[in-house]
Amino acid sequence: MLKIFRDTHYQFREEIRKLYLDTFSKGESAQHVDSEELDNEIRLAYEEGMMMVAVDENDETKLNGALFVYPLHYVERFNPQLSEVQDKMHTPYIAEIMVHEKLRGQGIGRKMLNKTMSLLKENRSKEVFIRVWKRNVNALKLYKDTGFEIVGKMLHTKLFPDRQTKFFMDKLYLKRGL
């Protein structure tokens, strides 16, 4: 069984950091991850938003997945097409959904997303945004299946792990009402 909850005490900080690096510095989406930026994003989720974690109910010390949420206000490269958002400080942005590679396809991301949506609705949020790489078809399908609609796109410049070679990621912005 899976247990999903908000980590409010930095209990899984180091495991989340490792999961992030494993998720985004290998495979098809491999890119350079700046340690300072990563630490700032983790801090932001803990201190200004929500850090949701999924653990095995039988071993609550083992992180299976994590989801970062923080106010849209902190998203530096927010798509200008979406500037009609009036209150970016109180509009949640799901920055990352990550599941350990060996556990993907088991519905953990969907469960974390649904639990997060329930909490955001309880907190009286009206809408939520998320961004996804256009080529991440599994994530895009999950977001569309859970009621998100594409509202914009933007080309992001990234660096490969070698820190020298640039590449572009076509990102889609999605929105869902709560």
CSV table of C-alpha atoms in Angstrom, one decimal:
chain,number,residue,atom,x,y,z
A,1,MET,CA,0.0,0.0,0.0
A,2,LEU,CA,1.0,3.6,-0.6
A,3,LYS,CA,0.9,6.4,1.9
A,4,ILE,CA,0.8,10.0,0.6
A,5,PHE,CA,1.2,13.0,2.8
A,6,ARG,CA,2.6,16.5,3.1
A,7,ASP,CA,6.2,16.5,4.4
A,8,THR,CA,6.4,19.5,6.7
A,9,HIS,CA,9.6,18.7,8.6
A,10,TYR,CA,12.1,18.2,5.8
A,11,GLN,CA,12.1,14.5,6.6
A,12,PHE,CA,12.7,13.5,3.0
A,13,ARG,CA,14.8,16.4,1.8
A,14,GLU,CA,17.9,14.4,0.9
A,15,GLU,CA,15.9,11.6,-0.7
A,16,ILE,CA,13.9,14.2,-2.7
A,17,ARG,CA,17.2,15.8,-3.9
A,18,LYS,CA,18.5,12.4,-5.0
A,19,LEU,CA,15.2,11.5,-6.8
A,20,TYR,CA,15.3,14.8,-8.6
A,21,LEU,CA,18.8,14.3,-9.8
A,22,ASP,CA,18.0,10.7,-10.8
A,23,THR,CA,14.9,11.9,-12.7
A,24,PHE,CA,16.4,14.8,-14.6
A,25,SER,CA,20.0,14.1,-15.1
A,26,LYS,CA,19.6,10.7,-16.9
A,27,GLY,CA,17.7,9.3,-19.8
A,28,GLU,CA,15.9,11.1,-22.5
A,29,SER,CA,15.4,14.2,-20.5
A,30,ALA,CA,19.0,14.4,-19.2
A,31,GLN,CA,20.0,17.9,-18.4
A,32,HIS,CA,22.4,19.8,-16.2
A,33,VAL,CA,20.9,20.4,-12.8
A,34,ASP,CA,22.3,23.3,-10.9
A,35,SER,CA,22.7,22.3,-7.2
A,36,GLU,CA,21.9,25.7,-5.8
A,37,GLU,CA,18.8,26.1,-8.0
A,38,LEU,CA,17.6,22.6,-6.9
A,39,ASP,CA,18.1,23.4,-3.3
A,40,ASN,CA,16.2,26.6,-3.7
A,41,GLU,CA,13.3,24.9,-5.4
A,42,ILE,CA,13.1,22.2,-2.7
A,43,ARG,CA,13.2,25.0,0.0
A,44,LEU,CA,10.5,26.9,-1.8
A,45,ALA,CA,8.2,23.9,-1.9
A,46,TYR,CA,8.7,23.2,1.8
A,47,GLU,CA,8.5,26.8,3.0
A,48,GLU,CA,6.1,28.6,0.6
A,49,GLY,CA,4.0,25.7,-0.8
A,50,MET,CA,3.6,22.0,-0.3
A,51,MET,CA,6.1,19.1,-0.5
A,52,MET,CA,4.0,16.0,-1.1
A,53,VAL,CA,5.6,12.6,-0.7
A,54,ALA,CA,4.6,9.0,-1.4
A,55,VAL,CA,6.1,6.2,0.7
A,56,ASP,CA,5.5,2.5,1.1
A,57,GLU,CA,3.0,2.0,3.9
A,58,ASN,CA,5.2,-0.9,5.2
A,59,ASP,CA,8.4,1.1,5.1
A,60,GLU,CA,7.6,4.8,5.7
A,61,THR,CA,11.3,5.7,5.4
A,62,LYS,CA,11.5,4.7,1.7
A,63,LEU,CA,10.5,7.5,-0.6
A,64,ASN,CA,8.6,6.4,-3.8
A,65,GLY,CA,7.8,9.7,-5.2
A,66,ALA,CA,7.5,13.5,-4.6
A,67,LEU,CA,5.5,16.4,-5.8
A,68,PHE,CA,6.5,20.1,-5.4
A,69,VAL,CA,3.9,22.8,-5.2
A,70,TYR,CA,4.5,26.5,-4.7
A,71,PRO,CA,2.9,29.8,-5.7
A,72,LEU,CA,3.0,30.8,-9.4
A,73,HIS,CA,4.6,34.0,-8.3
A,74,TYR,CA,8.0,32.3,-7.9
A,75,VAL,CA,8.0,30.9,-11.5
A,76,GLU,CA,10.6,33.0,-13.3
A,77,ARG,CA,9.9,31.8,-16.8
A,78,PHE,CA,6.1,31.7,-16.6
A,79,ASN,CA,4.6,31.9,-20.0
A,80,PRO,CA,3.7,35.5,-20.8
A,81,GLN,CA,0.5,34.2,-22.6
A,82,LEU,CA,-0.8,33.4,-19.2
A,83,SER,CA,-0.3,36.8,-17.7
A,84,GLU,CA,-4.1,37.1,-17.1
A,85,VAL,CA,-3.6,35.4,-13.7
A,86,GLN,CA,-4.4,38.1,-11.3
A,87,ASP,CA,-3.2,36.7,-8.0
A,88,LYS,CA,0.0,34.7,-8.7
A,89,MET,CA,0.9,34.6,-5.0
A,90,HIS,CA,-2.2,32.5,-4.2
A,91,THR,CA,-2.3,30.5,-7.5
A,92,PRO,CA,-0.6,27.1,-7.0
A,93,TYR,CA,1.9,25.8,-9.5
A,94,ILE,CA,2.9,22.1,-9.5
A,95,ALA,CA,6.6,22.4,-10.3
A,96,GLU,CA,7.5,18.7,-10.3
A,97,ILE,CA,6.0,15.3,-10.1
A,98,MET,CA,8.6,12.5,-9.7
A,99,VAL,CA,8.4,8.8,-9.2
A,100,HIS,CA,11.3,6.4,-8.8
A,101,GLU,CA,12.0,4.9,-12.2
A,102,LYS,CA,11.4,1.3,-11.1
A,103,LEU,CA,7.9,2.3,-9.7
A,104,ARG,CA,6.6,4.3,-12.7
A,105,GLY,CA,3.4,3.1,-14.3
A,106,GLN,CA,1.8,2.0,-11.1
A,107,GLY,CA,-0.4,5.1,-10.5
A,108,ILE,CA,1.8,6.7,-7.9
A,109,GLY,CA,2.0,10.0,-9.8
A,110,ARG,CA,-1.8,10.0,-10.3
A,111,LYS,CA,-2.4,9.3,-6.6
A,112,MET,CA,0.0,12.1,-5.5
A,113,LEU,CA,-1.6,14.5,-8.0
A,114,ASN,CA,-5.2,13.7,-6.8
A,115,LYS,CA,-4.3,14.0,-3.2
A,116,THR,CA,-2.6,17.4,-3.9
A,117,MET,CA,-5.6,18.6,-5.8
A,118,SER,CA,-7.9,17.7,-2.9
A,119,LEU,CA,-5.6,19.7,-0.5
A,120,LEU,CA,-5.5,22.7,-2.8
A,121,LYS,CA,-9.2,22.7,-3.1
A,122,GLU,CA,-9.6,22.5,0.7
A,123,ASN,CA,-7.3,25.6,0.8
A,124,ARG,CA,-9.7,27.4,-1.5
A,125,SER,CA,-7.5,27.6,-4.5
A,126,LYS,CA,-9.5,28.3,-7.6
A,127,GLU,CA,-7.1,26.9,-10.3
A,128,VAL,CA,-3.7,25.2,-10.6
A,129,PHE,CA,-1.0,25.3,-13.2
A,130,ILE,CA,1.6,22.8,-14.3
A,131,ARG,CA,4.2,22.6,-17.0
A,132,VAL,CA,5.4,19.6,-18.9
A,133,TRP,CA,7.9,18.8,-21.7
A,134,LYS,CA,5.8,18.1,-24.8
A,135,ARG,CA,7.7,14.9,-25.5
A,136,ASN,CA,6.8,13.4,-22.0
A,137,VAL,CA,3.7,11.7,-23.4
A,138,ASN,CA,3.0,9.7,-20.2
A,139,ALA,CA,3.0,12.8,-18.0
A,140,LEU,CA,0.9,14.8,-20.6
A,141,LYS,CA,-1.6,12.0,-20.7
A,142,LEU,CA,-1.9,11.9,-16.9
A,143,TYR,CA,-2.5,15.7,-16.8
A,144,LYS,CA,-5.1,15.6,-19.5
A,145,ASP,CA,-6.8,12.6,-17.9
A,146,THR,CA,-7.0,14.5,-14.6
A,147,GLY,CA,-8.7,17.6,-16.1
A,148,PHE,CA,-5.8,19.8,-17.1
A,149,GLU,CA,-6.0,21.7,-20.4
A,150,ILE,CA,-3.2,23.2,-22.5
A,151,VAL,CA,-3.2,27.0,-22.2
A,152,GLY,CA,0.2,27.9,-23.6
A,153,LYS,CA,3.7,26.8,-24.6
A,154,MET,CA,7.2,28.1,-24.4
A,155,LEU,CA,10.6,27.0,-25.6
A,156,HIS,CA,13.1,26.5,-22.8
A,157,THR,CA,16.9,26.5,-23.3
A,158,LYS,CA,18.6,23.8,-21.3
A,159,LEU,CA,22.1,22.4,-21.0
A,160,PHE,CA,23.1,18.8,-21.4
A,161,PRO,CA,24.8,17.3,-18.3
A,162,ASP,CA,28.2,18.2,-19.9
A,163,ARG,CA,27.3,21.9,-19.1
A,164,GLN,CA,28.5,22.9,-22.6
A,165,THR,CA,25.9,21.8,-25.1
A,166,LYS,CA,22.5,23.6,-25.3
A,167,PHE,CA,19.3,22.1,-26.3
A,168,PHE,CA,15.7,23.2,-26.4
A,169,MET,CA,12.7,21.7,-24.6
A,170,ASP,CA,9.2,22.6,-25.9
A,171,LYS,CA,7.2,23.0,-22.7
A,172,LEU,CA,3.4,23.0,-22.5
A,173,TYR,CA,1.6,24.9,-19.8
A,174,LEU,CA,-1.6,23.4,-18.5
A,175,LYS,CA,-4.3,24.7,-16.2
A,176,ARG,CA,-7.1,23.1,-14.2
A,177,GLY,CA,-9.9,24.6,-12.2
A,178,LEU,CA,-10.5,23.3,-8.7
